Amino acid sequence: MESNSFQLIFLILLFQLLYFTCIDYHFVSSAGTSKVGTCIETEKKALLKLRENLTDPSVRLSSWTDQENCCQWFGVSCDNKTGNVVKIDLRNKFSRNHELGGEINPSLLELQHLRYLDLSMNNFEGTQVPEFIGQMKELRYLNLSGASFSGSVSRFLGNLSNLQVLDLSFYSDQPAEKDLDWIKGLSSLEHLNLGGSDLSEANNSWLQTINDHFPSLLELHLPQCQLLNLPSSLPSLNLASLLVLDLSNNAFNTSIFPQWIFKLSNLVHLDLSSNNIFSELPDEFAKLTSLEYLDLSSNYGINGTLKRTLGKLCNLKTLILNDNSISGNITEFINALSECQNNSLETLNLSQNKLSGNLPSTLGYLRKLKDLQLRFNSLTGTIPETIGNLSYLEALYLTSNKMSGSLTPNIGQLTSMVSLVISENMWEGFVTEAHLLNLSNLKELSVGVKLGTNITLTFNISPNWTPPFKLTFLTIQSCQLGPKFPHWLKDQNELTSIIFNTAGISDAVPNWFVELDLKLDNLDMAFNTLTGKVPNKFQFNLLANVDLSTNRFEGPVPLWSSNVTSLYLRDNLFSGPIPLSICRELPNLSDLDISRNKLSGTIPLCMGDMNQLATLALNNNQLIGQFPDFSRNNLSGELPSSLRNCTRMFSIDLSNNQLSGLIPAWLGETMRSLKQLIWFYPVLFWQLEAFKVDLTDDEARKYQGSLKVEAKGKMLTYYNTLYLVNSIDLSSNGLSGEIPSEITSLYKLGTLNLSRNHLTGKIPTDMEKLRWIETLDLSINQLSGPIPPAIATLDFLTHFNLSYNKLTGKIPTSTQFQTKVDPTIFQGNAALCGPPLKQCVGDETTTSQSGRNDERETDDEYKLEKVWFFAVVALGYLVGFWVFFGTLNFKKSWRIAYCRFIETCILEFNERTCSFVMKMLGCLMRRRNT
């Protein structure tokens, strides 16, 4: 049975090979030309008309002239017997600069023998797909993918009954198709690709239509088609010939794997990635013995254990299951993979799951493996010695696991290795030249232990050693790379990313490193003890990141290329003023942190024009002047209007300075991304729109850095979750005036701290609008009037303080205010009364009267209870009496039996009494005689 199935698979694959070989025989033009056939004049003129309407910026069609044989033109092939044009292949295989454009001339209709038309990957800038293509009945192959056409094709392409290959993937922003009925006429179809089409309205019929009308279909590609419904079963399956099924990037929401898929016994390629499948990994995959490619990645809900049955698919070349919730022991799975005699596996990606266990020595039997990705799991143990057997291995990703132990030197035998990424584990011991000795193809190296743990891995490499590779990406973090700057990097002149974070380097940046003339995307040397001045000769690519934080660098603030967008220099010894040229040299900065240095002088006013700036940290320096800086400086004056250009500002912290004045109105008008404000009294609260948006908006998540926020009575420092903070802290200033009522429109506000100011007037009455507020501190002001009852309805309020004001009246009645509340939060308000403070005037009389009333009510209740008690007892007695004696009165037999029973009892009582009396008399007589 098994041999028959393999024979069937072989025949199908042979048929497909012969089919495409035939196409190539008739249509392929080597380098866009044909060496046989003589062009027919009428067809040559038709092609020249087509050329006239096309734009050709790269002159790809330069051979299309009247002087040449059109069968030798670029992209044109002719029948070698008749000379008819049978193939036009104008697919753009190059960059965007080579895209054809313009319009498609109807002269194509004169090519009556045309069987192959490929216009893919060009740019026709939204022009309509020509309807006359529907009249080209001889077409077998039509590819318009990625060509930027527009409009629906359902009206006219359904007539091409000879069409075998149709590829319309991502050809335009075509309108949604109500159904797929238009393809029913394509009865010869073997390859269908509608990727990127909007099939949301065809959800209930798409599979049935394809299943019923295309029994010869070999490939079906429907990625990113907005499909929601993935039927779990089919009444009858007619797709037995299907070899390729791609349903990736849809919106399937199912907890059941479709069972009809496991009946596609000839399936070679299956892609269900990036959907919403929530199901255990089925055992039925073992039925798909022909499977070579399986991608179930990024469903996030596929769970269960990684079973041996999946490892028995010996024809698998690619297995991609990353970004799911698959658990279990990886050891047994790899053991099963290794049991295949002719194991074909080349790519194995199980990253970002919940896998555990060790990598077994049988990993070395997967000799064809090229790409092994297991990062972000809970794997333990070390890398097996047999890793050295994987001579084809090009990528090894083990980042962020719990692996430990020494690194085997056999890694150095992997001559094909391009990416070796094994950081964020718990490695021990040494890295020597032996680990890197034969990695001549290495481009990416990432080694280290988990950040924040003890450094247990040391690089022990001779400074005179010359590596056999040229790296592009180098990450060595949380290792002992120093104390000297690694001299073995002296020839690494192709680096674009360098990360030496927490690498134990206590040295100056050497001149030879600067002379490498690198063009960097990322330079991170934070948390070392690097000394001296930062070289100003570094070159950076677009959107570069530089982090030199927490070192001992000194001198002026370094400025480099305008390509730098993130610059972190905090915790160093930089001194002098902020360079006046910073705005000109680094105009694209989005993040600037030069806090905790020795900077002095004023802040350049031009920084207000840096409209890409999202994060600015200047605290703990010695800055002075009028331009208001962020916290813990000695700044004075008012906020300059030039700051209004910082439209993407996320957070402003101006606390603990000597600033004066008011926050201007434009702060709320232009800074719509502002979510943290720690400074002065905002005149126009209602214009701070960012406090009204969803806390999880994507823009807020881009913020990097830290911020201290006083909330819930504590000073809290927020790092990775800073985007969740919505707060206004204007405490400890000289603010006066009333609290504007518009503040209650900031309904997403979490913290409001206006304490230690000179605020007057009443607390806004509609405080219930601040339904998410957790911290409210209005203490040490001059607020007057009653406490609004609405404050007592704030469910999330956990910390509030109204002490030392001039509040009056009774504290609102609320469980939240009167139980488990420290009375000190109301102290300093002489005219405030009610629990948990002293009783209000008049409450004592009311209480006394209430007590007497309660006493009277208690006496009355007691008397009433006594009456009811005796009434119930009497009623019970009467009922019991009449039930018993009434029965005896009406039931003669019961009356006789009862009388006999009483009579018997009396006689027995008398006899026992007489007997007892006689015994007692006998005893008395015997005592008297003695």
Steps between C-alpha positions, in 0.01 A plus 500: 500500500781737594694424180188572291457841666863587432454396135195727474691793651788437261267498200334826608834672551625361169188635329553844650866497399413402142229765492730786594774353281260521207423861586870577512558316172245715323532827687833544679732762357853496632586849625179621337577382143413210273751342267246329273208608287445798273262771611169550317474861381145567626591372844816710498295814436261403781794474739635837389160656577516339842848651547376850413259507795746369758740703712842341533731697731776237494478445122431130538317501168784659303509196272140562390576677170369465148841386378520186713333160488231525773565138598836621633359791698530514875216302662356366172494134391364354177394159377810363325289358220231759425673815629193604697560687824399258776660657809547850642688507828551857622517414870719746688770295667705800602454811717217751490703712259439234238120503525303532180192723503250670276210319332447166331414549133213290354742401222568195719182352352683463167727243665245225454739221597621662823495244778719660769467857632694623805485870595567448871700719739470812285316822583200592289398758763141393552393472136215259434579143407421493125172321439619377161724248681178303549490448120843339481365146492833324439656621825631222725701722735400845633693681772407856603625474857643808670454712189288776664198460277156591631143384465329165507575227248200283579298634205730379221774258609252219563488431125855368472413131500852390394672688781714273719690753711335818636693726737323819610668527838533853633440642152295795631263634760219320327146517641364217711370200308154385609582143398735295285241398243692684228782243510265208429562543128876445541454128465866424418640682801789330680658796681293776667647789700265773623722615787403840639152496347209601720292182527328597824159489332570154358567348843223242489559371148866530402606148593191331359539682168863398461435144616207447259652645182875438500581132554829542311625787714862456607565829679263727695634825644257719698722688747380826656153476349307606813340158526328432831345160449715188478255210467591204718363246252382451142216270385728358230859586422590558134842657556695176520761630254585807707871536566520854641253669738573850630234659724736714707431847643124472516275548801385147565370464853460132564568253778484197268758412239319442169486124454472515119861621484620166638336326203724684253742210491710649219552833675860619483469859623261621776501854640243601764718759671383830651141402566303459823501124535452390862545124507730226612754386247312208338644150467340483155794686349669159493265412209659763276803289422587698185524828687822693441401844628282567808453849642261553793685796649353812662164351588585551869224258605631168367580303813548148626825311498757453228437135417716230349245443224587837347864401502414195288435718193826399339449704182477827691750761387349798682313497832401842637297509823629815668281745697254251643435339838643155434645331807666173583846351484700573188727203560254232385399701196859537377560132572206417272632730225838332514348153446422576134762324289506769233411801710433800277443770764672828411306757706367453853349803674337441839574842649272676749315200634504328841737217423725343762761230520856460369633493148589130458809364330273365223482858372821415319312255275305783333789540260314707239390762754574857391287715731431411867300758700399416858513841670262618772419162651599333828764262368762380747830320481782585265569479128580135414843404371338355187414851381829479312346244263262757351729614224219674309376701799486870412292644789481401867269708722477398867442845653300536824486147634627347825795318350817477704839337519806549282481569131631207298800584277332290230305812407820604329460215249184649345663632185168606342390705802376852417302592816600375845260655755519334844470795742267538801576161654709394801822391334816442702868472432694646209464591135827436320630506144395134470132600516542730199790340316335374179198730479620665182147591385388653829318835471304518827637411843300549822631349824422574863317414817175648623518868584486565871661167597855429609758504223608136461632501143840639405654563160853366505623590154851607414525863389720383212245254363355578158145366453419319173172691464374850428213579734204727430323467838688451826336473843698411812305591811518410865835328439856574603632624167742754656668651680680601179314596186498178288794535263395196295234723342762712326415358155120495538431784258154382388321543831170688500383412854719479812362420846750474787245550778631407848816353350745592776708734282713751690690668224496791257364455150814425295592692187511185287131445574416849376715447191286201396278764342183311593153612397283393789130447557546429869778573750434386858784503753294577807583381853877476469780719633614652173707813548631796307330704235252351256644508146307728270592308185236229530271475199140385518233379264144629492295458823807405702496433876789594733512397867814587700323524836663422835865534414774750591510692174593865537534814295233672295179335382592313178311583183506285189294447188147629460400135455511441877145491638559357852785625718546377860796649690371500858719421800831620363735792565414717200549867581461842351191637329270316267647583158314776319535296180299205637189609313689519171714189549225272638172635358331159493540412867200326650665399830767697686619408849802690635389495861729444800806667352682826579342716233471871565381814329174554320301275274508611135169663414506329161415171670142616496512456123599131520153379405594129496594505868294256708724449806727759660682437830735768635460453875781495758729745323598856580291672236383856549314762302157587377419203285303257722668165530373183648530409865776567755680791339517869591291630213287812520271705281205401287451235234608642158250485217752319277430180696161485332671339199571183704168353394597141587604572859379217723607610847593829670663497845584849625473434871742632764617805310450873545260551213224757511196595299226297339495213254404667171190402305700368204639218718166323480431607143820368337621222732225250434726207597564633851413243767714606798515861620699578812533876538283804536141586501346418158267782397318290242465148637235408248743547212732219618339247270744218574341450841178400326634224276531126554784413737632234259541714189797394287668842496527498878678161493787652301613702803828381649661602826382544855297748700437551871136561586362570846192283524316319778712683757826357363762604251474239226742455210350377172709337229349258246142579602533876479247513218235394754557808713260796468590755761514869583736599782507874567589474866737725700462812288355845566177444312193706578145531377222247477508147366337529157189289460629380162750276677227240537491457122836317524315180571803268445698679769660262752688740728426863588735668748440870568628497858714766670378797297273800566183382324170653608134452427299182500577149385320435165163337566505248213804302612320175416612550139856410605392138526852353454678719753701316765690783669352840592706736715366853563663545840667816636304754299228750585203316352163574657142381492366147544654177373301407186301180560617380158850428638350225714387318182848463345545123506872488412608774740753341738699799619355847570597787723295814573683607815588860595246691300195704600239238415169513684195288561446133545723233344286315242348176622684216334652172606817610326522818710390361835674163526869417480584869446776688680335808659814702424394533135232744622692670781572871490144580388349651816147519365496144363304243697349157488657155513788430521536847664296649783121508478337799340316760710145376570596139446518444883136604561396300208698208632350530855145526371573218268624291796181559703288421203701185452441406869128549467495303186695222671250483798206494264660229296565293820138526618373408159729200491363376839142525377582306189688236704207420733254512211698243308541272806129513576410434141735201494350359819144532371582346168685208663223442757218487246693291252555233766171499691291580195630186339411291808151650504423407140696173474345236733764230441779750580309611816468137627865425423610819674292418814638147510850637468445746788341227713795266437744774590313575826488131603870455423579816696297381800665157500849647492412752767361224735801280436735787582309587820503136618876475445559816699283375792689167504831683526375713791375192692834320465695799632268531804543131590877534488 
